[in-house]
Short mmCIF file of C-alpha atoms in Angstrom, two decimals:
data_model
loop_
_atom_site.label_atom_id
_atom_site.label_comp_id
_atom_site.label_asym_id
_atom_site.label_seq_id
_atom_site.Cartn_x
_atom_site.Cartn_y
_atom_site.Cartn_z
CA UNK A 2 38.41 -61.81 -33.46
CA UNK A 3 42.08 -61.29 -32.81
CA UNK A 4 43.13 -64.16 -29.77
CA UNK A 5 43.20 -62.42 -26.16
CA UNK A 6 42.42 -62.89 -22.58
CA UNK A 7 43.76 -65.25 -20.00
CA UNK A 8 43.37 -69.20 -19.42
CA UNK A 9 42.42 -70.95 -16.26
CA UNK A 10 45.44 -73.59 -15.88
CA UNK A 11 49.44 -72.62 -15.91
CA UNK A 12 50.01 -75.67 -18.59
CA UNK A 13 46.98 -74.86 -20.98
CA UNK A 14 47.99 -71.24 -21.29
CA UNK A 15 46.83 -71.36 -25.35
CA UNK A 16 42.94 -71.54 -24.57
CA UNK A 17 41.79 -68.68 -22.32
CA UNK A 18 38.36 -69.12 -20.59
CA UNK A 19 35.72 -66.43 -20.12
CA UNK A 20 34.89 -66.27 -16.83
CA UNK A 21 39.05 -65.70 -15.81
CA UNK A 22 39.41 -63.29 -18.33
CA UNK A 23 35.95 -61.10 -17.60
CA UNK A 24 37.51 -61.15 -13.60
CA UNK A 25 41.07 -60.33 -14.56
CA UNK A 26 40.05 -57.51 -16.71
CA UNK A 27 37.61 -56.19 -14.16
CA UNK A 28 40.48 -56.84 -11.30
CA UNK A 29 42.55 -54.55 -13.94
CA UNK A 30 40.40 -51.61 -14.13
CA UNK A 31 39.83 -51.58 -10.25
CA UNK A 32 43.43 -51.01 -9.88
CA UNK A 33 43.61 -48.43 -12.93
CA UNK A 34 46.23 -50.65 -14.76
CA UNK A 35 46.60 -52.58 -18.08
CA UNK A 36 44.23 -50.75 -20.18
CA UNK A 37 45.74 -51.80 -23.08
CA UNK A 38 45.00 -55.36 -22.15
CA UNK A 39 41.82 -54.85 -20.81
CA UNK A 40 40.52 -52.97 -24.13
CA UNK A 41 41.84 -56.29 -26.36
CA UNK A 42 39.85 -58.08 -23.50
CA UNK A 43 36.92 -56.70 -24.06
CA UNK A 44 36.87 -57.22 -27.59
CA UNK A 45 37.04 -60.76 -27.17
CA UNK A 46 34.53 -60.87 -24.65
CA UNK A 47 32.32 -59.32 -26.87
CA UNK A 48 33.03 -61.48 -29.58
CA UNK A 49 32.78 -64.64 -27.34
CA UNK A 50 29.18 -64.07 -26.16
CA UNK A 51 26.26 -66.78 -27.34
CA UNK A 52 23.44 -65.96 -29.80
CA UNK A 53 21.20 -66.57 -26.29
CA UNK A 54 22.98 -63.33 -24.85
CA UNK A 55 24.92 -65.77 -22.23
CA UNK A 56 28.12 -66.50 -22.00
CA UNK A 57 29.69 -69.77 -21.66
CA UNK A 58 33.38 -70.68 -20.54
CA UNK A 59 35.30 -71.99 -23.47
CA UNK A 60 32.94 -71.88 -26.30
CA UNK A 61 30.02 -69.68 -28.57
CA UNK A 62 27.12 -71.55 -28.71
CA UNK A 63 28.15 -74.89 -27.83
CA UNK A 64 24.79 -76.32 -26.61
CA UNK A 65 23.67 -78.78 -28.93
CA UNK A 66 21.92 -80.96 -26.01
CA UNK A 67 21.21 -83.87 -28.65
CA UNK A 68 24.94 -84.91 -28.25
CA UNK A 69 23.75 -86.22 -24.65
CA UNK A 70 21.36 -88.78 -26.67
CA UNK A 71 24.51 -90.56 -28.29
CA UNK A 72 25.14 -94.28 -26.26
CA UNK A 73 28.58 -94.10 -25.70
CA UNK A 74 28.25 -90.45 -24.47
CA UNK A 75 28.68 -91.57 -20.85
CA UNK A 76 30.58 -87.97 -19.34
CA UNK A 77 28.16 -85.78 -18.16
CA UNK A 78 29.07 -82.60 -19.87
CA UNK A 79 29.69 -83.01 -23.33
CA UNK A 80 28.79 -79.55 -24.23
CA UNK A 81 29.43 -75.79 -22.89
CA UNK A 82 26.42 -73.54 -23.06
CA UNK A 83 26.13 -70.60 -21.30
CA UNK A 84 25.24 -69.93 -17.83
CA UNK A 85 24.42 -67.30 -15.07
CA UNK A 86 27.52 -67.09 -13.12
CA UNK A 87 29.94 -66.74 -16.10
CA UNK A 88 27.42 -64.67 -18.13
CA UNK A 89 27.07 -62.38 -14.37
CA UNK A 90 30.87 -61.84 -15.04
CA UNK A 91 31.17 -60.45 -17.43
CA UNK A 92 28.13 -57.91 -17.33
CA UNK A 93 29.71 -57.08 -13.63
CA UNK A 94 32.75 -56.07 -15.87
CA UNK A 95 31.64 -54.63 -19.65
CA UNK A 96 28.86 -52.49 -17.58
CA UNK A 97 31.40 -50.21 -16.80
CA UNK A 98 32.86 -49.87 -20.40
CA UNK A 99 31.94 -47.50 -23.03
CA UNK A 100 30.60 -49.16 -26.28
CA UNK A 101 29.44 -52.18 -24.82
CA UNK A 102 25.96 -51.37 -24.05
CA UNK A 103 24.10 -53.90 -25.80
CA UNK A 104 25.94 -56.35 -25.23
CA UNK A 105 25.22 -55.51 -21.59
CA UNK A 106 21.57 -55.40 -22.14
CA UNK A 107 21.02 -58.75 -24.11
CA UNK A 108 23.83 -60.17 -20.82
CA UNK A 109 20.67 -58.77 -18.29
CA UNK A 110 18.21 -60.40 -20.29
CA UNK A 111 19.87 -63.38 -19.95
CA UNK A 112 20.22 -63.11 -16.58
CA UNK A 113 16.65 -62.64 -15.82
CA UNK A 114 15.41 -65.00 -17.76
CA UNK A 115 17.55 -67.59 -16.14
CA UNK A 116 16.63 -66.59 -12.79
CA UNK A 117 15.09 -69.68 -10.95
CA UNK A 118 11.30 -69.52 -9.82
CA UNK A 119 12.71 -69.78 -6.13
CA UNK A 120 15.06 -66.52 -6.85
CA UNK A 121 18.15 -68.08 -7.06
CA UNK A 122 20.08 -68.55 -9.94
CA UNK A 123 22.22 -72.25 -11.11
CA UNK A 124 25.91 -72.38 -10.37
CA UNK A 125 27.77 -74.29 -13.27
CA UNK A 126 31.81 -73.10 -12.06
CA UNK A 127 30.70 -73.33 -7.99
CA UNK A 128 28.66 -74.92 -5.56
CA UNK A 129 25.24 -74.15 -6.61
CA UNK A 130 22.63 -71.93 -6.14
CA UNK A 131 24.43 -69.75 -3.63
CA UNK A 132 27.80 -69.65 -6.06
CA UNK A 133 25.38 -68.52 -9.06
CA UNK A 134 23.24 -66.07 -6.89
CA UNK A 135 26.06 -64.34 -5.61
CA UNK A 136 27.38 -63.98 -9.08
CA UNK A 137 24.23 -62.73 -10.80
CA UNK A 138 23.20 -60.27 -8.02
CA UNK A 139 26.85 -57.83 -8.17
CA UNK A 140 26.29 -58.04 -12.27
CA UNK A 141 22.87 -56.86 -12.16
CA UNK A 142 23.64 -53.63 -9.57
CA UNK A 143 26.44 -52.68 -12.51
CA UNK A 144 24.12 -53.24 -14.99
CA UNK A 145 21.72 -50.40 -12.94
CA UNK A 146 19.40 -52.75 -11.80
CA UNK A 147 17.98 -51.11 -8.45
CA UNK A 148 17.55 -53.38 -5.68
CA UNK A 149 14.12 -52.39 -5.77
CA UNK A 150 13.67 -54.49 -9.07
CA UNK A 151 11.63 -57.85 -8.34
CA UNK A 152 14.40 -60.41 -9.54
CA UNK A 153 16.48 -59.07 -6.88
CA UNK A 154 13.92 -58.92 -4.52
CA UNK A 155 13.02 -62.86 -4.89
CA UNK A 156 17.28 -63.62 -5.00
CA UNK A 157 17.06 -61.98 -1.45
CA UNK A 158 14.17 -63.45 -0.15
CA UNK A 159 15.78 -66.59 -1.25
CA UNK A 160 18.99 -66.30 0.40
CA UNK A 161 17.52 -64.78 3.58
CA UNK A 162 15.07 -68.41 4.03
CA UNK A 163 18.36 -70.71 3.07
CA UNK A 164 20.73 -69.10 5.15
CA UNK A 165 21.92 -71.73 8.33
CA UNK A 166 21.10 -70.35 12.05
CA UNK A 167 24.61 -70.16 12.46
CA UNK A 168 24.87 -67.01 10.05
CA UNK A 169 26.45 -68.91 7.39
CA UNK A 170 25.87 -70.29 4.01
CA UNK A 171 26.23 -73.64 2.81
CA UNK A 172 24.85 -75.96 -0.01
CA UNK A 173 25.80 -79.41 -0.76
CA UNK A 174 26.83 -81.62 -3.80
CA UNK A 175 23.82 -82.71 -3.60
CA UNK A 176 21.78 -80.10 -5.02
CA UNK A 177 23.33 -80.77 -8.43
CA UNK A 178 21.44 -84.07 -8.64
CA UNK A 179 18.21 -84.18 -10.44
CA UNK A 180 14.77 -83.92 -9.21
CA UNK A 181 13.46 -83.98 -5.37
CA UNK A 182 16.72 -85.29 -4.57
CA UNK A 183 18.79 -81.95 -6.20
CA UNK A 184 16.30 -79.66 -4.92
CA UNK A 185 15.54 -80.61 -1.37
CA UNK A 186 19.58 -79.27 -0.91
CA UNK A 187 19.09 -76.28 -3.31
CA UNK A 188 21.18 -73.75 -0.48
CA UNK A 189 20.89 -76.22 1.88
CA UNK A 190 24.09 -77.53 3.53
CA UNK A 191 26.89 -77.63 6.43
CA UNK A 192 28.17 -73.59 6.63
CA UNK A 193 31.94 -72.68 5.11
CA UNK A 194 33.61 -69.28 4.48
CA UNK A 195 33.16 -69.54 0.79
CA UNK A 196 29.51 -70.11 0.92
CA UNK A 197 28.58 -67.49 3.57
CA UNK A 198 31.11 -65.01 1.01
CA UNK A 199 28.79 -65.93 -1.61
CA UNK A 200 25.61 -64.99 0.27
CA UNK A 201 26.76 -61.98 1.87
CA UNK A 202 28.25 -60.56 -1.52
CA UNK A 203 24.66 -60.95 -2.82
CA UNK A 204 22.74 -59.13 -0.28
CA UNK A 205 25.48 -56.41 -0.36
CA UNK A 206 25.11 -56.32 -4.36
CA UNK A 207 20.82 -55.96 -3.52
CA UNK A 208 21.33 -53.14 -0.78
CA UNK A 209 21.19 -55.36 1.86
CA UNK A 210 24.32 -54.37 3.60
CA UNK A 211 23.15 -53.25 6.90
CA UNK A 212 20.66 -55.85 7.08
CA UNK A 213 20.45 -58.43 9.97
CA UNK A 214 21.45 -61.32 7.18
CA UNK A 215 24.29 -59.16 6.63
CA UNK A 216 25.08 -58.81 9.97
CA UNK A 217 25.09 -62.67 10.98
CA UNK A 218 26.88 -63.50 7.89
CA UNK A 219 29.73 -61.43 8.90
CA UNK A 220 29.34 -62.61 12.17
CA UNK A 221 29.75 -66.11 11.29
CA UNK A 222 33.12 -65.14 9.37
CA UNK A 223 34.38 -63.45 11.95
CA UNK A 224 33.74 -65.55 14.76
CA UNK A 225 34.96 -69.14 12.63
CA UNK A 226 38.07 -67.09 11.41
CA UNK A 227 41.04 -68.50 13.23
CA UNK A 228 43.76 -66.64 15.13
CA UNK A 229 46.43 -66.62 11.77
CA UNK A 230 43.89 -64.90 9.84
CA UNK A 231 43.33 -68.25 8.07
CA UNK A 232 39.46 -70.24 7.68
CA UNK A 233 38.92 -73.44 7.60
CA UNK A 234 37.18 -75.27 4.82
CA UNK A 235 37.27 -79.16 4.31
CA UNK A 236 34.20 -79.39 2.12
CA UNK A 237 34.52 -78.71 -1.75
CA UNK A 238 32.37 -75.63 -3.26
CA UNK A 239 34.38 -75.53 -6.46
CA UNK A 240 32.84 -76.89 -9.36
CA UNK A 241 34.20 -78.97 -12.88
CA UNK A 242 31.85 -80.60 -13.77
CA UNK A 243 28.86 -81.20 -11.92
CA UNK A 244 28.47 -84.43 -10.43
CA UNK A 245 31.32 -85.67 -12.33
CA UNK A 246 33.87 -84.06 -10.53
CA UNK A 247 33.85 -81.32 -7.78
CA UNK A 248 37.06 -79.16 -6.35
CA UNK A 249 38.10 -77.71 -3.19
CA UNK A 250 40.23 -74.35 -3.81
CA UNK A 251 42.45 -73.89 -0.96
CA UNK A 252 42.30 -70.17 -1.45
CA UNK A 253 38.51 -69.90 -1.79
CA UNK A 254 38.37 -70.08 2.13
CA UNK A 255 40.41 -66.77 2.37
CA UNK A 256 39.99 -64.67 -0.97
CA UNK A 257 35.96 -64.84 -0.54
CA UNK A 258 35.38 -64.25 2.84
CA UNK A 259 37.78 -60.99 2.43
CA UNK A 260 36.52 -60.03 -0.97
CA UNK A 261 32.76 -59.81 1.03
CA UNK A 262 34.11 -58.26 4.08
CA UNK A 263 35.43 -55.55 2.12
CA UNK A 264 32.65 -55.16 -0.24
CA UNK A 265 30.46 -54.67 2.86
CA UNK A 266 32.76 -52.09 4.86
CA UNK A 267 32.47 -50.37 1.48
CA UNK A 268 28.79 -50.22 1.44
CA UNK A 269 28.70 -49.26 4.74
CA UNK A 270 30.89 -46.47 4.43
#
């Protein structure tokens, strides 16, 4: 496939990652502009999903797991397979393009399959369960799945029973560690913009806009938003790799919270 699409980092502008260029081209269309770029984007996409009907960041099919058995393998990701919240990407974006049905339909299946017994969904690129969840949801309603449909039923129910009695959202590094000790903070943590964005972009996605979730969720942005306009957010929700090395985005505390804001005086309109 000819080389297109858009990389993550200003100095490694030669190896463009999936999960920028599915949100760039989608950002694109919203505005009406760049089809050009959008259609070579596309292609690539296409060309760039796994056999598994995922998508991963960098890579097609890059999961062979038995790499992880080597002894001097001592970095905990060695590989790239696909995963919900990049996959969720870029369904949200190729729903709406002609020509890309199945691609679409094997993306859903992924999606669905990947879904967690609890409803949520794992968050490789952010922090965790409420970063995957509130990717999977949106891609799912532009794939036509009705909120109605029982995988978005049990994401709801999920993110209604972790969300904080403050409104907000929040899960902890924790929950990437394995066992008891990962899943005791699966949603679970301190509340922050970004997380509450996440959760309240999911139950928008699932019809849940005017619900009283909703409602406290935006509550808790609005009320913690400070007088500049600005939020703040010490705690990292950005993901490399997990439980190697976390990030903290300094414009995560502003971009989300607007981006669900807007996506809920949308719905509501």
């Amino acid at each position: 496939v000819k080389a297109a699409g858009w990389a993550f980092e200003y100095d490694n502008d030669l190896y463009p990652d999936v999960d920028d260029v599915a949100v760039i081209a989608l950002v694109l269309n919203t505005l009406g502009a760049g089809r050009p770029a959008v259609e070579r984007a596309n292609r690539w996409l296409a060309a760039m999903q796994s056999s598994n009907g995922g998508w991963a960041a960098f890579d097609v099919d890059n999961d062979a797991y038995w790499l992880y058995n080597i002894p001097f393998c001592d970095f905990g990701a060695a590989i790239d397979p696909p995963s919900a919240d990049v996959t969720a990407h870029v369904v949200e974006h190729l729903a709406a393009e002609p020509g890309y049905e199945e691609r679409v339909r094997r993306g859903v299946d992924f999606l669905l399959r990947e879904q967690e017994a609890d409803g949520s969904w794992f968050g490789r690129w952010g922090v965790n369960y409420v970063y995957g969840t509130a990717a999977a949801l949106p891609a799912l309603a532009a794939a036509g799945i009705g909120p109605d449909h029982p995988a978005m039923r049990r994401a709801v129910a999920w993110l209604k029973r972790v969300q904080n009695a403050n409104g907000g959202f929040g899960e902890d590094l924790r929950s990437y560690e394995d066992g008891e000790k990962g899943s005791a903070w699966r949603g679970r943590g301190s509340s922050t913009p970004s997380q509450t964005a996440w959760g309240l972009l999911g139950l928008v996605a699932a019809g849940e806009a005017s619900s009283r979730a909703a409602r406290q969720a935006v509550g808790y942005l609005v009320e913690t938003q400070r007088d500049d306009g600005d939020w703040d957010e010490e705690l990292f929700t950005g993901t490399g790799f997990p439980r190697d090395f976390l990030i903290r985005y300094h414009l995560y505390r502003i971009v989300w919270p607007v981006l669900a804001l807007a996506r809920v005086k949308q719905a509501l309109a």
